[in-house]
Coordinates of C-alpha atoms in Angstrom, one line a residue:
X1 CA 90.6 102.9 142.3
X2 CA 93.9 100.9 141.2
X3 CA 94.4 97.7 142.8
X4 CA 97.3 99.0 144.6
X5 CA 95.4 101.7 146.3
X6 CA 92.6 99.4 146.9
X7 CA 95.0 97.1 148.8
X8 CA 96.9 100.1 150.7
X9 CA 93.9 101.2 152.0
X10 CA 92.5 97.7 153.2
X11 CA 95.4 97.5 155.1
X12 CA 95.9 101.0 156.4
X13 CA 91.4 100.4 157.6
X14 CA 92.8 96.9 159.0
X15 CA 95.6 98.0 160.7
X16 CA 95.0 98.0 164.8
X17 CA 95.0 101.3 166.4
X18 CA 98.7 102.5 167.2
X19 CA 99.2 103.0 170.8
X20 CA 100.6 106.7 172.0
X21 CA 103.1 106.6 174.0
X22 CA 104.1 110.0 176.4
X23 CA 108.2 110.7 176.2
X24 CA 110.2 108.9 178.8
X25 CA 111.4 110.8 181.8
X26 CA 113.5 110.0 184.9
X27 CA 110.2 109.0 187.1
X28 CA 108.9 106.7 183.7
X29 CA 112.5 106.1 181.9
X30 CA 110.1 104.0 179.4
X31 CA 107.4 106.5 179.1
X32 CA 104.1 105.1 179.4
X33 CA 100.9 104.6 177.4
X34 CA 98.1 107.3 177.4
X35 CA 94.7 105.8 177.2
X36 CA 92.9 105.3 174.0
X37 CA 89.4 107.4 175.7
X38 CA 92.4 110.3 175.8
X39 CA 94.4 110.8 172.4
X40 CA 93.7 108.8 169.0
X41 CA 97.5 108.4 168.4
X42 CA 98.7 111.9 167.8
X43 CA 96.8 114.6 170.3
X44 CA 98.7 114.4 173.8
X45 CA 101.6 115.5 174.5
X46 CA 103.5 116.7 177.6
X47 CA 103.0 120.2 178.7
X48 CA 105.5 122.4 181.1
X49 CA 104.3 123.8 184.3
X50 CA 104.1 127.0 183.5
X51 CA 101.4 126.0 180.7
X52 CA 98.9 125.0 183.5
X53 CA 98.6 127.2 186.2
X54 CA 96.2 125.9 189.9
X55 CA 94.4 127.4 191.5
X56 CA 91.0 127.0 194.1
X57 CA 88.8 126.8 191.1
X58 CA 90.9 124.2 189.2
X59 CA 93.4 124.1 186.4
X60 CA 93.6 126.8 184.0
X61 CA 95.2 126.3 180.9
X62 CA 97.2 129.3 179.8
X63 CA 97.2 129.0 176.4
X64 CA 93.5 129.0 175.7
X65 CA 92.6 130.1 179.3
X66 CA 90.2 126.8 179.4
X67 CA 89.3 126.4 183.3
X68 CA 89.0 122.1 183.9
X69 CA 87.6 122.4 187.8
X70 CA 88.8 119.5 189.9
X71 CA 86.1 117.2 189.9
X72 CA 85.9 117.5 186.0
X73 CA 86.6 113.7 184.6
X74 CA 88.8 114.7 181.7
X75 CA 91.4 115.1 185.2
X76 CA 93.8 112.0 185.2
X77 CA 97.0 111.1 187.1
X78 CA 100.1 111.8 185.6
X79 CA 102.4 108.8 186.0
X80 CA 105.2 110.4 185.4
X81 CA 104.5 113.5 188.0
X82 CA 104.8 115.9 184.7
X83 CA 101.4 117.7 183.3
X84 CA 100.3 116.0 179.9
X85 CA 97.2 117.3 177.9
X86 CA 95.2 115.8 175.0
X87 CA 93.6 118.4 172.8
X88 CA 91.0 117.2 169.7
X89 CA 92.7 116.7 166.9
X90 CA 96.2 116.9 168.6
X91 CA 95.7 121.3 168.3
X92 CA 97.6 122.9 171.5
X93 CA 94.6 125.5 171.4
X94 CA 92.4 122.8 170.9
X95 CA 89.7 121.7 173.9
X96 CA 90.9 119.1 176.4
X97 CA 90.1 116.0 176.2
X98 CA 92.0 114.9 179.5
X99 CA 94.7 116.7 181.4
X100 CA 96.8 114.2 183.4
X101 CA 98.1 116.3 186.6
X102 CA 101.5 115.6 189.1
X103 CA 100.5 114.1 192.4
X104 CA 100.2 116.9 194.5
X105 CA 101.7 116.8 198.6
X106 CA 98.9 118.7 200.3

């Protein structure tokens, strides 16, 4: 290995851990963080409503038709009332590694 390489990787290993940050909306016009136990930089990312549907037994993601019931812990609050999922290795058909949900009113 060059010494160029040698020294781009040491600094690419050193480097802190970039924060992910979700896209600002009108509730969060800043966005906001999602936790580092969530997404590794790269696999969250907001999903539309019609992506999740809920129901008695939980959420069901459409795409994959993964069921996360509603005391599963991978179930976060969405601050910015929109639904967000985290998926290994970033994959939309990927399993969840937390789904942040809207407040709901009832």
């Amino acid at each position: 290995m060059g010494k160029a390489a040698a020294i781009f990787f040491a600094v690419v290993i050193a480097a802190p851990a970039v924060a992910h940050d979700a896209t600002p909306t009108a509730a969060q016009p800043h966005g906001w963080t999602y936790p580092f136990s969530c997404c590794s930089g790269m696999d969250c990312r907001e999903i539309h409503d019609q992506g999740v549907l809920e129901g008695p037994r939980g959420y069901v993601i459409k795409l994959t038709g993964e069921l996360i019931t509603p005391l599963d812990t991978r179930i976060k609050n969405s601050p910015d009332g929109q639904f967000h999922q985290c998926t290994v290795a970033g994959e939309p058909t990927g399993r969840t590694i937390c789904l942040f949900v809207p407040p709901r009113s009832f």
